[in-house]
Amino acid sequence: MQDRSIQEKFMRIALEEAKRAFDEGEVPVGALIELDGAIVASAHNIRERDGDPTAHAEIVAIKEAAGILSKGDFSKCNLYVTLEPCLMCAGAALQARIKKVFFGARDPRAGACRSLYRVLEDKRLPWRCEVEGGILAADCKKILDNFFLMLRNRRRDGRAVEGGRLEID
Amino acid sequence: MQDRSIQEKFMRIALEEAKRAFDEGEVPVGALIELDGAIVASAHNIRERDGDPTAHAEIVAIKEAAGILSKGDFSKCNLYVTLEPCLMCAGAALQARIKKVFFGARDPRAGACRSLYRVLEDKRLPWRCEVEGGILAADCKKILDNFFLMLRNRRRDGRAVEGGRLEID
């Protein structure tokens, strides 16, 4: 499937962003904005670094792309993100009027596109986004699992957790 | 009612922010973050100015407060906003772990705290915010109605709409 291989190509790049987050002690989620096969912006979660609860990968990528796109027009842009967006980030995709959201792993705890809500497809809202999950889901989940395992091990060993405000339960 | 008069005092300040948005040609919504009776940050919608779909009043105020609050701790902070938060902004309040959200007018089209969703009180989510609507609701609605009436009149008269990307239907 040509389409799937293209989607996986972009998700692999989002995964590279997630790895950067991991290396910086952030919950490893990466995202990018794609337009006509080109990457407009890519970003990772920098919530701890910036002490900014809105600095999820998707929001950072949308803000960066907004400064680049002509007239802030996201209507032909796709968002790739390694983890199912939360309410804030799904809401941001709607506000930006992004065409389609591709995500990797599901987030059963806070996911707003499939797991807890399906807000991107809510016909009552003024805008909608297409959505497709499960792109390289195993890889996207694995890096998160590894991160939280590392945190648990560090806590068990009594070592300080970088950033200090991450929660794992 | 002492409590109500305090809430109205803060909402009046959020309304001042909404008026600044109006004067700048932005959809007039204002917000502030309050902690122990002091204003940590206040902001208005700057979406058109910045060409940034995430630059709603609430997000701008939360980001500003995050840089001020010790350890980014919003747990004793309240958010005041003149319009019922959308999914993105309600999601941001949850991410910030804000104590309570006070809003003015309802947003029947996109409100995520009462009108279309009640996400702040969703027990499935890892965090919740208290919520109370209807604070100076008539004043908060009036400034929005006036703004959209002005836009319609300008369009009817064939005059350019400042910013050029506002939608009114």
XYZ file of C-alpha atoms in Angstrom:
338
model
C 0.000 0.000 0.000
C 1.592 3.185 -1.210
C -0.456 5.365 1.142
C 0.478 3.360 4.197
C 4.179 3.463 3.380
C 3.995 7.252 3.023
C 2.186 7.509 6.332
C 4.807 5.311 7.961
C 7.581 7.452 6.499
C 6.169 10.552 8.181
C 5.408 8.718 11.411
C 9.038 7.560 11.524
C 10.096 11.199 11.460
C 7.619 11.988 14.252
C 9.201 9.072 16.153
C 12.607 10.702 15.762
C 11.106 13.748 17.496
C 9.737 11.490 20.238
C 13.262 10.124 20.738
C 14.551 13.655 21.206
C 11.902 14.159 23.904
C 13.021 10.902 25.561
C 16.650 12.057 25.596
C 15.570 15.338 27.210
C 13.599 13.588 29.980
C 10.225 14.520 28.492
C 7.321 12.144 27.925
C 8.342 10.941 24.443
C 5.759 12.199 21.983
C 6.645 13.674 18.594
C 4.593 15.404 15.930
C 4.880 17.037 12.542
C 2.786 19.024 10.097
C 2.899 17.797 6.496
C 1.731 19.658 3.384
C 1.899 18.155 -0.108
C 4.542 15.668 0.984
C 6.774 18.282 2.652
C 7.321 18.773 6.370
C 6.258 22.271 7.405
C 7.178 21.881 11.072
C 8.158 19.111 13.468
C 8.326 19.203 17.250
C 8.382 17.160 20.406
C 6.903 17.496 23.838
C 8.742 20.215 25.806
C 6.328 20.520 28.703
C 8.916 19.953 31.423
C 11.650 22.026 29.809
C 9.380 25.040 29.394
C 7.246 24.367 32.490
C 4.372 24.972 30.095
C 1.375 22.626 30.340
C 0.332 23.544 26.792
C 3.692 22.591 25.248
C 2.628 19.207 23.894
C 4.266 18.154 20.623
C 1.134 18.907 18.559
C 0.688 22.435 19.928
C 4.357 23.281 19.426
C 4.234 21.969 15.825
C 0.990 23.850 15.030
C 2.356 27.108 16.458
C 5.560 26.735 14.455
C 3.695 25.880 11.242
C 1.325 28.831 11.748
C 4.318 31.137 11.407
C 5.354 29.478 8.157
C 2.128 28.698 6.266
C 0.715 31.339 3.992
C -2.246 32.971 5.749
C -2.101 30.277 8.418
C -4.016 27.958 6.099
C -3.840 24.413 7.470
C -6.709 23.110 5.308
C -4.410 20.936 3.168
C -2.099 20.012 6.042
C -1.931 16.713 7.886
C -0.815 16.285 11.478
C 1.248 13.221 12.356
C 1.668 12.451 16.050
C 3.032 9.376 17.796
C 0.330 9.328 20.510
C -3.418 9.799 20.189
C -4.050 13.521 20.869
C -5.580 14.638 24.167
C -8.562 17.017 24.297
C -6.316 20.084 24.138
C -4.393 18.898 21.101
C -7.393 17.469 19.254
C -9.106 20.797 19.932
C -6.069 22.614 18.514
C -6.218 20.478 15.341
C -9.875 21.520 14.986
C -9.065 25.183 15.615
C -6.321 25.023 12.984
C -8.733 23.264 10.597
C -6.176 20.607 9.827
C -7.219 18.170 7.092
C -6.290 14.850 8.674
C -4.758 13.636 11.910
C -2.623 10.481 11.774
C -1.652 9.067 15.141
C 0.398 6.112 16.320
C -0.423 4.563 19.697
C -3.753 4.913 21.401
C -3.993 6.730 24.728
C -6.624 4.862 26.749
C -6.217 7.350 29.605
C -6.753 10.660 27.862
C -7.076 10.087 24.105
C -9.749 12.298 22.541
C -9.782 10.932 18.979
C -10.744 7.306 19.601
C -10.238 6.167 23.198
C -12.364 8.473 25.400
C -13.807 10.845 22.805
C -14.051 11.150 19.047
C -14.050 14.916 18.978
C -12.432 15.267 15.536
C -15.512 13.797 13.894
C -18.188 15.526 15.988
C -20.736 16.842 13.489
C -22.029 19.421 15.959
C -18.733 21.308 15.824
C -18.074 23.999 13.201
C -15.063 22.059 11.833
C -13.992 18.476 11.578
C -10.745 16.611 10.851
C -10.341 13.214 9.302
C -8.506 10.824 11.582
C -6.555 7.581 11.269
C -4.829 5.812 14.132
C -2.489 2.865 14.427
C 0.386 4.114 12.211
C 3.513 2.353 13.575
C 1.517 1.936 16.776
C 3.850 -0.675 18.308
C 6.951 1.527 17.915
C 5.100 4.601 19.188
C 3.897 2.693 22.255
C 7.273 1.053 22.897
C 9.148 4.317 23.384
C 6.491 5.465 25.889
C 6.591 2.138 27.739
C 10.395 2.316 27.903
C 10.237 5.855 29.249
C 7.796 5.057 32.033
C 9.698 1.878 32.897
C 12.859 3.976 33.239
C 11.008 6.438 35.495
C 9.711 3.647 37.702
C 13.163 2.112 37.972
C 14.689 5.455 38.876
C 12.063 6.017 41.537
C 12.549 2.547 42.898
C 16.281 3.219 43.097
C 15.582 6.492 44.879
C 17.128 8.571 42.162
C 15.727 11.958 41.324
C 13.577 12.152 38.252
C 14.718 14.794 35.829
C 12.225 17.604 35.683
C 10.699 16.299 38.862
C 7.069 16.734 37.946
C 6.355 13.756 35.758
C 3.564 11.493 36.839
C 3.433 7.901 35.852
C 0.197 6.619 37.275
C -23.080 37.209 48.037
C -19.439 37.847 48.785
C -18.214 35.064 46.526
C -20.253 36.207 43.577
C -19.042 39.777 43.896
C -15.432 38.571 43.913
C -16.090 36.447 40.848
C -17.692 39.420 39.111
C -14.713 41.594 39.998
C -12.351 39.218 38.230
C -14.717 38.696 35.309
C -14.858 42.474 34.837
C -11.089 42.463 34.426
C -11.364 39.616 31.908
C -13.962 41.752 30.111
C -11.439 44.586 29.904
C -9.157 42.150 28.108
C -12.043 41.216 25.782
C -12.465 44.923 24.966
C -8.787 45.110 23.991
C -9.369 42.183 21.624
C -12.395 44.010 20.163
C -10.316 47.133 19.549
C -7.685 45.035 17.784
C -10.233 43.387 15.469
C -10.071 40.050 17.270
C -13.044 37.996 18.426
C -13.471 39.639 21.851
C -12.651 37.055 24.484
C -10.570 37.806 27.575
C -9.131 35.604 30.305
C -7.061 35.735 33.462
C -5.412 33.418 35.945
C -6.115 34.198 39.612
C -4.251 32.861 42.645
C -5.192 33.781 46.219
C -7.003 36.896 45.032
C -4.114 38.140 42.878
C -3.968 38.159 39.086
C -1.045 36.069 37.862
C -1.636 36.706 34.155
C -4.322 38.195 31.945
C -4.674 37.977 28.166
C -7.004 38.297 25.233
C -7.524 36.467 22.004
C -4.684 37.264 19.561
C -5.428 34.611 16.978
C -5.623 36.973 14.014
C -2.690 39.141 15.065
C -0.365 36.171 15.464
C -1.982 34.029 12.751
C -1.881 31.329 15.418
C -4.962 29.113 15.790
C -3.908 28.197 19.329
C -3.714 31.820 20.531
C -7.059 31.873 22.331
C -7.204 34.050 25.451
C -7.060 31.052 27.805
C -3.985 29.492 26.176
C -2.127 32.818 26.122
C -2.951 33.413 29.807
C -1.941 29.867 30.830
C 1.362 30.105 28.946
C 2.126 33.468 30.545
C 1.224 32.234 34.024
C 3.342 29.097 33.549
C 6.385 31.336 33.298
C 5.492 33.091 36.534
C 4.129 30.411 38.869
C 6.538 28.537 41.058
C 7.089 25.079 39.533
C 4.210 25.718 37.147
C 1.775 24.771 39.903
C -1.744 25.805 38.871
C -3.468 23.656 41.493
C -4.664 26.654 43.519
C -5.285 28.861 40.477
C -8.623 29.768 38.956
C -9.179 30.623 35.302
C -11.666 33.362 34.458
C -12.756 33.634 30.834
C -15.546 35.627 29.234
C -16.662 32.807 26.898
C -17.170 29.137 27.657
C -13.890 27.409 26.703
C -13.659 25.318 23.532
C -12.222 21.791 23.544
C -8.662 23.078 23.125
C -8.896 25.535 26.008
C -10.827 23.262 28.341
C -8.199 20.631 27.574
C -5.463 23.136 28.420
C -7.139 23.890 31.771
C -7.088 20.147 32.488
C -3.454 19.815 31.415
C -2.533 22.740 33.688
C -4.551 21.170 36.519
C -6.311 24.429 37.203
C -8.564 24.386 40.263
C -11.684 26.054 38.901
C -12.843 27.566 35.626
C -15.261 30.503 35.785
C -16.769 31.512 32.469
C -19.195 34.201 31.337
C -21.316 33.520 28.256
C -22.095 30.076 26.968
C -20.854 29.023 23.530
C -23.610 26.870 22.059
C -21.500 26.278 18.943
C -18.260 24.987 20.413
C -18.398 25.182 24.226
C -16.809 22.172 25.881
C -17.673 22.856 29.538
C -21.471 22.906 29.397
C -22.889 23.358 25.905
C -21.543 20.470 23.771
C -19.342 18.678 26.287
C -18.632 18.712 30.005
C -15.031 17.662 29.711
C -13.818 19.425 32.867
C -15.862 17.057 35.016
C -15.197 13.825 33.135
C -14.316 11.259 35.799
C -12.523 9.060 33.270
C -9.796 11.690 32.801
C -6.712 11.803 35.055
C -7.577 15.362 36.207
C -10.684 17.426 36.681
C -11.477 21.116 37.146
C -14.413 22.598 38.951
C -16.497 24.825 36.695
C -19.027 27.611 37.070
C -20.611 29.495 34.185
C -22.829 32.545 33.884
C -20.569 35.129 35.591
C -21.572 38.479 34.014
C -22.920 36.391 31.149
C -24.975 39.209 29.596
C -21.999 41.577 29.383
C -19.723 38.829 28.065
C -22.270 37.930 25.365
C -22.997 41.543 24.455
C -19.440 42.365 23.433
C -19.376 39.283 21.194
C -22.765 40.142 19.668
C -21.587 43.703 19.017
C -18.427 42.441 17.362
C -20.206 40.078 15.003
C -22.845 42.709 14.208
C -20.040 45.100 13.288
C -18.477 42.452 11.036
C -21.788 41.802 9.310
C -22.367 45.507 8.764
C -18.872 45.952 7.347
C -19.387 43.064 4.978
C -22.770 44.384 3.924
C -21.149 47.746 3.200
C -18.430 46.009 1.189
C -15.708 47.174 3.502
C -12.730 44.980 4.181
C -12.737 43.160 7.468
C -9.606 43.778 9.449
C -7.501 40.652 9.570
C -9.562 39.277 6.721
C -9.913 35.758 8.023
C -12.690 36.034 10.563
C -15.713 33.866 10.021
C -19.065 34.786 11.359
C -21.296 31.894 10.476
